[in-house]
């Protein structure tokens, strides 16, 4: 390689295009080898030539960028997994990967400083002639790719970054008087460079950080005075400082959004809606859509506080300058993009945005109507964004779009459902779907909204749907146009969402079911046990989707009207049978092309949820289809890549790699199969959850089919859905064993599956990369914690657990979990640091908070998975705790400031002290007490702090009971005062009105464990227990934690029997407590043992003997009826 570079040098210096392109190819194909023999000096010698043509400049720029990218690839390989072999390392170098670090001292940065400014200056000189647009576009492509993969080369210092901005700005601002599409594409490619480089976190912070480091309040309040020069340059353009027109990146995107849309509105309106229609479906709008996506990137990358003021000026000028539909469409699209990119900063503008959308939705332009619907749907999805004040803090107010504008929005939408433009009518139906789903401020989280926001409008919406899309004549399938078919599919989806949102309140509209079952057989003939296409009917994909949508909607409506407890199931039973007849007939015949399998299986699962055990008869027909998809061998092919070296796009998909010794290869994976496997996992999950213990005959086959998919390397969706499905399969096995089902063979299936499944899930979590989708990791971790909970929770009639983890298995699993926990805490630490770095960008802070919260929830599942094993094994877990758990937890207690990390540590130490025996309790109590003291000294700022205090207070009770000698007298007094101050809230407030009742009840229990109950460490040192006893009695009965409740209610009996509580003075307090405890126990709440209940009944007999009947009757009369009845029943 060194000799090759030596031979290339003269040609590269001479700016020979062939030599430069050869250098580019070498850097791309052999990055590791290239940088193993070359260094900054070596490559600097290759770029000293002076270009005389644009082609030479493009070749030189491409080579420089590719050499920089090769360095990042080589670095990634060298820092990667040392266990990989040479071929794997070389293959790794073939794949592009975004680089998020900028190192100004790296070799690429030095190369950029040496050559990039001059190259960019020369590039600008070539823009004046407006020729060779394709070559200029290639230059922009090189820079954009380099921005993603080697930003250090472009932003090694201020000079390089400013040169990049000036060069790209000059190209982006090229005038295009002839509407030359090549010029437009060039302008967009220049804006692409800006979008990619500003997305690099370090560069983003560099550009956005205010020049004078003002407070967040001044950033929001006065952008002009505090923005950095680079940010001002991007937003206002090169002439901003000289009083020139503002033509920064936002202006340019807005301009292209208006001019880049298809002129032929009539043709657009007459085109039929298609099932997979999106904005990007219309090729003639590609320029506008590209510009709008760039606008969204700029708002996200440069911060809403910096960009929104300029964008709203552009919006106002567009609306006032002209009433042309192009301007109005662009405005609506820009507002939607801003909402998506900066949801927090956008909040104050929501009311005005809704007003604009509702005004423009009345337009006579179908294009404007469509875009207004799109914006309103997005606003509904972002319904719960929390408004922030000028300092970036939450005001606690929500911009409640549905609450304030719901009726007006749905009224406007109901009119457009009947639009003659099928694109508009279809999108109106989708807007109803968006309205019916809750949002989390940034995306649709698929949680139904409160009924009151939709129930009053259901009738009007259904009337519009019936008189519009649902009025289509189904008697002649071939007469229905493609657009009408699409609208019908969307309308059926809207009906299903309405039913799902209002539940049993949909019952008055149940008559629509007959139309849906008819749609499920649209274009089909049913004869006996055969369903086939009617004569002369073609089975198109859209026809199949219509039937699938209908059968799925019918099952959703049936489940909704049946009620949460199945109280109305009789109304649905006949239609459920008809749906299952259709499904089983199609499954039996193997003719599943007429209805998509995923929709067919989803409908079956919903029916299973309603029918329960009666559905088991259908499982032999349904399950084989689920398992067949799961076990089908995935098609993966490796073939010669005949397109290597060509610029042509391969329509067949796959990706190309250069395999050492084999050359260029094309790898292709059947993604349809991956989708089907994920769909089959979802279907299995629903069936197992619906049938519960009745699913046990199918446990073994299901586990055998889906366990391998937990490790599917080609799809995170397959891994996560399979993990969740297996979690439900294991739960079904546990439920069956706990119910002593004879078919279960005692603990058999559950016990067999537990170690295999737990190890598989833990192993896969270790394989998931930190950069992978957090939702995948979360789903697998959630499945693991649920498996461990089921193993802990379910016991057979003899009291034994139906599935018991072994110490050896626990040791292996816990070691893996603690490693995962450490990685999770590291990611959270990075995110929390980033939040401090982004003090001037509330939207980025919100994004960091969202990711940090996701990591916190993931951490909770890891902690729970360890904790349940600890509780199951008890003292047997102590060696595992010492080997794998204690070390990390001690570090967290002593050195970590993350409240979530401390919560995890305190919880596990709590469990260890409580369950792992006296030796472990005495060993770890001192470090736990340190964590407890620190937690109680912290101020409560949010719910996370409350959870930490709650765990700390719980820990006091455990140490007091299991390691009382570990509590020094002075510390014990201090902790007693702290928990007393928390617990005494019960003296002044009704327990139902206390905000953090679980914390307060834990404090009551801890106070009693420290100083009141038998064997408490401070019992002898507290002389006046009156105030403590009074708080203790006011806090009873405990209801939040049943285990703590049992201990305290038994302790109450001890205090009464030892005369520490005087019956004659406290009878009026004791009687309601006893009545409430006995009532709750009779209702199934396990808050007191049978022995305690007997002792409490004895206390009542003693009260009868020592207190006069009238006084007892007065106390008895003010009790709740259920408490009165419980006492009467107990004393009979």
CSV table of N, CA and C in Angstrom, one decimal, residues 612-723:
chain,number,residue,atom,x,y,z
A,612,UNK,N,-62.4,-16.1,26.0
A,612,UNK,CA,-61.7,-16.8,27.0
A,612,UNK,C,-61.5,-18.3,26.8
A,613,UNK,N,-61.9,-19.1,27.7
A,613,UNK,CA,-61.6,-20.5,27.6
A,613,UNK,C,-62.4,-21.2,26.5
A,614,UNK,N,-63.6,-20.6,26.1
A,614,UNK,CA,-64.4,-21.1,25.0
A,614,UNK,C,-63.6,-21.1,23.7
A,615,UNK,N,-62.6,-20.3,23.6
A,615,UNK,CA,-61.8,-20.1,22.4
A,615,UNK,C,-60.9,-21.3,22.1
A,616,UNK,N,-60.6,-22.1,23.2
A,616,UNK,CA,-59.5,-23.1,23.1
A,616,UNK,C,-59.8,-24.0,21.9
A,617,UNK,N,-61.1,-24.3,21.6
A,617,UNK,CA,-61.5,-25.2,20.5
A,617,UNK,C,-60.9,-24.7,19.2
A,618,UNK,N,-60.6,-23.4,19.0
A,618,UNK,CA,-60.1,-22.9,17.7
A,618,UNK,C,-58.5,-23.0,17.7
A,619,UNK,N,-57.9,-23.2,18.8
A,619,UNK,CA,-56.4,-23.1,18.8
A,619,UNK,C,-55.8,-24.1,17.9
A,620,UNK,N,-56.2,-25.3,17.8
A,620,UNK,CA,-55.6,-26.3,16.8
A,620,UNK,C,-55.6,-25.8,15.4
A,621,UNK,N,-56.6,-24.9,15.1
A,621,UNK,CA,-56.7,-24.4,13.7
A,621,UNK,C,-55.8,-23.1,13.5
A,622,UNK,N,-55.7,-22.3,14.6
A,622,UNK,CA,-55.1,-21.1,14.4
A,622,UNK,C,-53.6,-21.2,14.7
A,623,UNK,N,-53.2,-21.9,15.8
A,623,UNK,CA,-51.8,-21.9,16.2
A,623,UNK,C,-50.8,-22.4,15.1
A,624,UNK,N,-51.1,-23.5,14.4
A,624,UNK,CA,-50.1,-23.9,13.4
A,624,UNK,C,-49.7,-22.8,12.4
A,625,UNK,N,-50.6,-21.9,12.1
A,625,UNK,CA,-50.3,-20.8,11.1
A,625,UNK,C,-49.4,-19.8,11.8
A,626,UNK,N,-49.6,-19.6,13.1
A,626,UNK,CA,-48.7,-18.7,13.8
A,626,UNK,C,-47.3,-19.4,13.9
A,627,UNK,N,-47.2,-20.6,14.2
A,627,UNK,CA,-45.9,-21.3,14.4
A,627,UNK,C,-45.2,-21.5,13.1
A,628,UNK,N,-46.0,-21.7,12.0
A,628,UNK,CA,-45.4,-21.9,10.7
A,628,UNK,C,-44.6,-20.7,10.2
A,629,UNK,N,-45.2,-19.5,10.5
A,629,UNK,CA,-44.5,-18.3,10.1
A,629,UNK,C,-43.2,-18.1,11.0
A,630,UNK,N,-43.3,-18.5,12.2
A,630,UNK,CA,-42.2,-18.3,13.1
A,630,UNK,C,-41.0,-19.2,12.8
A,631,UNK,N,-41.3,-20.4,12.4
A,631,UNK,CA,-40.2,-21.4,12.1
A,631,UNK,C,-39.8,-21.4,10.6
A,632,UNK,N,-40.4,-20.7,9.8
A,632,UNK,CA,-40.0,-20.7,8.4
A,632,UNK,C,-38.6,-20.1,8.2
A,633,UNK,N,-37.8,-20.8,7.5
A,633,UNK,CA,-36.4,-20.5,7.3
A,633,UNK,C,-36.3,-19.1,6.6
A,634,UNK,N,-35.5,-18.2,7.2
A,634,UNK,CA,-35.4,-16.9,6.6
A,634,UNK,C,-34.5,-16.9,5.4
A,635,UNK,N,-35.0,-16.3,4.3
A,635,UNK,CA,-34.2,-16.3,3.1
A,635,UNK,C,-33.1,-15.2,3.1
A,636,UNK,N,-31.9,-15.6,3.2
A,636,UNK,CA,-30.7,-14.7,3.1
A,636,UNK,C,-29.8,-15.2,2.0
A,637,UNK,N,-29.5,-14.3,1.1
A,637,UNK,CA,-28.7,-14.8,-0.1
A,637,UNK,C,-27.4,-13.8,-0.2
A,638,UNK,N,-26.3,-14.4,-0.6
A,638,UNK,CA,-25.1,-13.7,-0.9
A,638,UNK,C,-24.7,-14.0,-2.3
A,639,UNK,N,-24.8,-13.0,-3.2
A,639,UNK,CA,-24.5,-13.2,-4.6
A,639,UNK,C,-23.4,-12.2,-5.1
A,640,UNK,N,-22.9,-12.4,-6.2
A,640,UNK,CA,-22.0,-11.5,-6.8
A,640,UNK,C,-22.7,-10.1,-7.1
A,641,UNK,N,-22.0,-9.1,-6.7
A,641,UNK,CA,-22.6,-7.7,-6.9
A,641,UNK,C,-22.2,-7.2,-8.3
A,642,UNK,N,-23.0,-7.4,-9.3
A,642,UNK,CA,-22.7,-7.0,-10.6
A,642,UNK,C,-22.8,-5.5,-10.8
A,643,UNK,N,-23.3,-4.8,-9.8
A,643,UNK,CA,-23.5,-3.3,-9.9
A,643,UNK,C,-22.3,-2.6,-9.3
A,644,UNK,N,-21.3,-3.4,-8.7
A,644,UNK,CA,-20.2,-2.7,-8.1
A,644,UNK,C,-19.5,-1.8,-9.0
A,645,UNK,N,-19.2,-0.6,-8.5
A,645,UNK,CA,-18.5,0.4,-9.3
A,645,UNK,C,-19.5,1.3,-10.2
A,646,UNK,N,-20.7,0.9,-10.3
A,646,UNK,CA,-21.7,1.7,-11.0
A,646,UNK,C,-22.4,2.6,-10.1
A,647,UNK,N,-22.9,3.7,-10.7
A,647,UNK,CA,-23.7,4.7,-9.9
A,647,UNK,C,-25.2,4.4,-9.9
A,648,UNK,N,-25.6,3.3,-10.7
A,648,UNK,CA,-27.0,3.0,-10.8
A,648,UNK,C,-27.5,2.4,-9.5
A,649,UNK,N,-28.7,2.8,-9.2
A,649,UNK,CA,-29.3,2.2,-8.0
A,649,UNK,C,-29.9,0.9,-8.3
A,650,UNK,N,-29.7,-0.1,-7.4
A,650,UNK,CA,-30.2,-1.4,-7.6
A,650,UNK,C,-31.6,-1.5,-7.0
A,651,UNK,N,-32.6,-1.8,-7.8
A,651,UNK,CA,-34.0,-1.8,-7.3
A,651,UNK,C,-34.3,-3.0,-6.6
A,652,UNK,N,-33.4,-4.0,-6.6
A,652,UNK,CA,-33.7,-5.3,-5.9
A,652,UNK,C,-33.4,-5.3,-4.4
A,653,UNK,N,-32.9,-4.2,-3.9
A,653,UNK,CA,-32.6,-4.1,-2.5
A,653,UNK,C,-31.3,-4.8,-2.1
A,654,UNK,N,-31.1,-5.0,-0.8
A,654,UNK,CA,-29.9,-5.6,-0.3
A,654,UNK,C,-28.9,-4.5,-0.1
A,655,UNK,N,-27.7,-5.0,0.3
A,655,UNK,CA,-26.6,-4.0,0.4
A,655,UNK,C,-25.3,-4.7,0.0
A,656,UNK,N,-24.3,-3.9,-0.4
A,656,UNK,CA,-23.1,-4.4,-1.0
A,656,UNK,C,-22.0,-4.3,0.0
A,657,UNK,N,-21.1,-5.4,0.0
A,657,UNK,CA,-19.9,-5.4,0.8
A,657,UNK,C,-18.8,-5.9,0.0
A,658,UNK,N,-17.6,-5.6,0.3
A,658,UNK,CA,-16.4,-6.1,-0.3
A,658,UNK,C,-15.8,-7.1,0.6
A,659,UNK,N,-15.9,-8.4,0.3
A,659,UNK,CA,-15.4,-9.5,1.2
A,659,UNK,C,-14.0,-9.8,0.8
A,660,UNK,N,-13.0,-9.7,1.8
A,660,UNK,CA,-11.6,-10.0,1.4
A,660,UNK,C,-11.5,-11.4,0.8
A,661,UNK,N,-10.9,-11.5,-0.4
A,661,UNK,CA,-10.6,-12.7,-1.1
A,661,UNK,C,-11.8,-13.1,-1.9
A,662,UNK,N,-13.0,-12.4,-1.8
A,662,UNK,CA,-14.1,-12.8,-2.6
A,662,UNK,C,-14.7,-11.7,-3.5
A,663,UNK,N,-14.2,-10.5,-3.2
A,663,UNK,CA,-14.7,-9.4,-4.0
A,663,UNK,C,-16.0,-8.8,-3.6
A,664,UNK,N,-16.7,-8.0,-4.5
A,664,UNK,CA,-17.9,-7.4,-4.1
A,664,UNK,C,-19.1,-8.4,-4.1
A,665,UNK,N,-19.9,-8.3,-3.1
A,665,UNK,CA,-21.0,-9.2,-2.9
A,665,UNK,C,-22.2,-8.4,-2.6
A,666,UNK,N,-23.4,-9.0,-3.0
A,666,UNK,CA,-24.7,-8.4,-2.7
A,666,UNK,C,-25.4,-9.3,-1.7
A,667,UNK,N,-25.7,-8.7,-0.5
A,667,UNK,CA,-26.4,-9.5,0.6
A,667,UNK,C,-27.9,-9.1,0.6
A,668,UNK,N,-28.8,-10.0,0.4
A,668,UNK,CA,-30.2,-9.7,0.4
A,668,UNK,C,-30.9,-10.6,1.5
A,669,UNK,N,-31.9,-9.9,2.2
A,669,UNK,CA,-32.7,-10.5,3.2
A,669,UNK,C,-34.1,-10.3,2.9
A,670,UNK,N,-34.9,-11.4,3.1
A,670,UNK,CA,-36.3,-11.3,2.8
A,670,UNK,C,-37.0,-10.6,4.0
A,671,UNK,N,-37.2,-9.3,3.8
A,671,UNK,CA,-37.8,-8.4,4.9
A,671,UNK,C,-39.2,-8.8,5.1
A,672,UNK,N,-39.9,-9.2,4.1
A,672,UNK,CA,-41.3,-9.6,4.3
A,672,UNK,C,-41.5,-10.7,5.3
A,673,UNK,N,-40.5,-11.7,5.2
A,673,UNK,CA,-40.5,-12.8,6.2
A,673,UNK,C,-40.3,-12.2,7.6
A,674,UNK,N,-39.4,-11.3,7.8
A,674,UNK,CA,-39.2,-10.7,9.1
A,674,UNK,C,-40.4,-10.0,9.6
A,675,UNK,N,-41.1,-9.3,8.8
A,675,UNK,CA,-42.4,-8.7,9.2
A,675,UNK,C,-43.4,-9.7,9.6
A,676,UNK,N,-43.5,-10.8,8.9
A,676,UNK,CA,-44.4,-11.9,9.2
A,676,UNK,C,-44.1,-12.6,10.5
A,677,UNK,N,-42.8,-12.7,10.8
A,677,UNK,CA,-42.4,-13.3,12.1
A,677,UNK,C,-42.7,-12.4,13.3
A,678,UNK,N,-42.5,-11.1,13.1
A,678,UNK,CA,-42.9,-10.2,14.1
A,678,UNK,C,-44.5,-10.2,14.3
A,679,UNK,N,-45.2,-10.3,13.2
A,679,UNK,CA,-46.7,-10.3,13.3
A,679,UNK,C,-47.1,-11.6,14.0
A,680,UNK,N,-46.5,-12.7,13.7
A,680,UNK,CA,-46.8,-14.0,14.4
A,680,UNK,C,-46.5,-13.9,15.9
A,681,UNK,N,-45.5,-13.2,16.2
A,681,UNK,CA,-45.2,-13.1,17.7
A,681,UNK,C,-46.2,-12.3,18.4
A,682,UNK,N,-46.7,-11.2,17.7
A,682,UNK,CA,-47.8,-10.4,18.3
A,682,UNK,C,-49.0,-11.2,18.5
A,683,UNK,N,-49.3,-12.1,17.5
A,683,UNK,CA,-50.5,-12.9,17.5
A,683,UNK,C,-50.4,-13.9,18.7
A,684,UNK,N,-49.2,-14.5,18.8
A,684,UNK,CA,-49.0,-15.5,19.9
A,684,UNK,C,-49.2,-14.8,21.3
A,685,UNK,N,-48.6,-13.6,21.4
A,685,UNK,CA,-48.8,-12.8,22.6
A,685,UNK,C,-50.2,-12.6,23.0
A,686,UNK,N,-51.0,-12.2,22.1
A,686,UNK,CA,-52.4,-11.9,22.3
A,686,UNK,C,-53.2,-13.2,22.7
A,687,UNK,N,-52.9,-14.3,22.0
A,687,UNK,CA,-53.6,-15.5,22.3
A,687,UNK,C,-53.2,-16.0,23.7
A,688,UNK,N,-51.9,-16.0,24.0
A,688,UNK,CA,-51.5,-16.5,25.3
A,688,UNK,C,-52.1,-15.6,26.5
A,689,UNK,N,-52.1,-14.3,26.2
A,689,UNK,CA,-52.6,-13.4,27.2
A,689,UNK,C,-54.1,-13.6,27.4
A,690,UNK,N,-54.8,-13.8,26.3
A,690,UNK,CA,-56.3,-14.0,26.3
A,690,UNK,C,-56.7,-15.3,27.0
A,691,UNK,N,-56.0,-16.4,26.8
A,691,UNK,CA,-56.4,-17.7,27.3
A,691,UNK,C,-55.8,-18.0,28.7
A,692,UNK,N,-54.7,-17.3,29.0
A,692,UNK,CA,-54.2,-17.5,30.4
A,692,UNK,C,-53.9,-19.0,30.6
A,693,UNK,N,-54.3,-19.5,31.7
A,693,UNK,CA,-54.0,-20.9,32.1
A,693,UNK,C,-54.5,-21.9,31.1
A,694,UNK,N,-55.5,-21.6,30.3
A,694,UNK,CA,-56.0,-22.5,29.3
A,694,UNK,C,-55.0,-22.6,28.1
A,695,UNK,N,-54.0,-21.8,28.0
A,695,UNK,CA,-53.0,-21.9,26.9
A,695,UNK,C,-52.0,-23.0,27.1
A,696,UNK,N,-52.0,-23.6,28.3
A,696,UNK,CA,-50.8,-24.5,28.7
A,696,UNK,C,-50.6,-25.6,27.7
A,697,UNK,N,-51.6,-26.2,27.1
A,697,UNK,CA,-51.3,-27.3,26.1
A,697,UNK,C,-50.4,-26.9,24.9
A,698,UNK,N,-50.3,-25.6,24.7
A,698,UNK,CA,-49.6,-25.1,23.6
A,698,UNK,C,-48.3,-24.4,24.0
A,699,UNK,N,-47.9,-24.5,25.2
A,699,UNK,CA,-46.7,-23.8,25.7
A,699,UNK,C,-45.4,-24.4,25.1
A,700,UNK,N,-45.3,-25.7,25.1
A,700,UNK,CA,-44.1,-26.3,24.6
A,700,UNK,C,-43.8,-26.0,23.1
A,701,UNK,N,-44.8,-26.2,22.3
A,701,UNK,CA,-44.7,-25.9,20.9
A,701,UNK,C,-44.4,-24.4,20.6
A,702,UNK,N,-45.0,-23.6,21.4
A,702,UNK,CA,-44.8,-22.1,21.2
A,702,UNK,C,-43.4,-21.7,21.6
A,703,UNK,N,-42.9,-22.2,22.7
A,703,UNK,CA,-41.6,-21.9,23.2
A,703,UNK,C,-40.5,-22.4,22.2
A,704,UNK,N,-40.7,-23.6,21.7
A,704,UNK,CA,-39.8,-24.2,20.8
A,704,UNK,C,-39.7,-23.3,19.5
A,705,UNK,N,-40.8,-22.8,19.1
A,705,UNK,CA,-40.8,-22.0,17.8
A,705,UNK,C,-40.2,-20.6,18.0
A,706,UNK,N,-40.5,-20.0,19.2
A,706,UNK,CA,-40.1,-18.6,19.3
A,706,UNK,C,-38.8,-18.3,20.0
A,707,UNK,N,-38.3,-19.2,20.8
A,707,UNK,CA,-37.1,-19.0,21.5
A,707,UNK,C,-35.9,-18.6,20.6
A,708,UNK,N,-35.8,-19.3,19.4
A,708,UNK,CA,-34.7,-18.9,18.5
A,708,UNK,C,-34.8,-17.4,18.0
A,709,UNK,N,-36.1,-17.0,17.9
A,709,UNK,CA,-36.3,-15.6,17.4
A,709,UNK,C,-35.9,-14.5,18.3
A,710,UNK,N,-35.7,-14.9,19.6
A,710,UNK,CA,-35.2,-13.9,20.5
A,710,UNK,C,-33.8,-13.4,20.1
A,711,UNK,N,-33.1,-14.2,19.4
A,711,UNK,CA,-31.8,-13.9,18.9
A,711,UNK,C,-31.7,-13.6,17.4
A,712,UNK,N,-32.8,-13.3,16.8
A,712,UNK,CA,-32.8,-12.9,15.4
A,712,UNK,C,-32.0,-11.7,15.1
A,713,UNK,N,-30.8,-11.9,14.4
A,713,UNK,CA,-29.9,-10.9,14.3
A,713,UNK,C,-30.3,-9.8,13.2
A,714,UNK,N,-31.3,-10.1,12.4
A,714,UNK,CA,-31.7,-9.3,11.3
A,714,UNK,C,-32.8,-8.3,11.7
A,715,UNK,N,-33.4,-8.4,12.8
A,715,UNK,CA,-34.6,-7.6,13.1
A,715,UNK,C,-34.8,-7.4,14.6
A,716,UNK,N,-34.7,-6.2,15.1
A,716,UNK,CA,-35.0,-5.9,16.5
A,716,UNK,C,-36.4,-6.1,16.8
A,717,UNK,N,-37.3,-5.8,15.8
A,717,UNK,CA,-38.7,-6.0,16.0
A,717,UNK,C,-39.1,-7.4,16.3
A,718,UNK,N,-38.4,-8.3,15.5
A,718,UNK,CA,-38.7,-9.7,15.8
A,718,UNK,C,-38.2,-10.2,17.2
A,719,UNK,N,-37.0,-9.7,17.5
A,719,UNK,CA,-36.5,-10.0,18.9
A,719,UNK,C,-37.4,-9.5,20.0
A,720,UNK,N,-37.8,-8.3,19.9
A,720,UNK,CA,-38.6,-7.7,21.0
A,720,UNK,C,-40.0,-8.3,21.1
A,721,UNK,N,-40.6,-8.5,19.9
A,721,UNK,CA,-42.0,-9.1,20.0
A,721,UNK,C,-42.0,-10.6,20.4
A,722,UNK,N,-40.9,-11.3,20.0
A,722,UNK,CA,-40.8,-12.7,20.4
A,722,UNK,C,-40.6,-12.8,21.9
A,723,UNK,N,-39.7,-11.9,22.5
A,723,UNK,CA,-39.5,-11.9,23.9
A,723,UNK,C,-40.8,-11.6,24.7
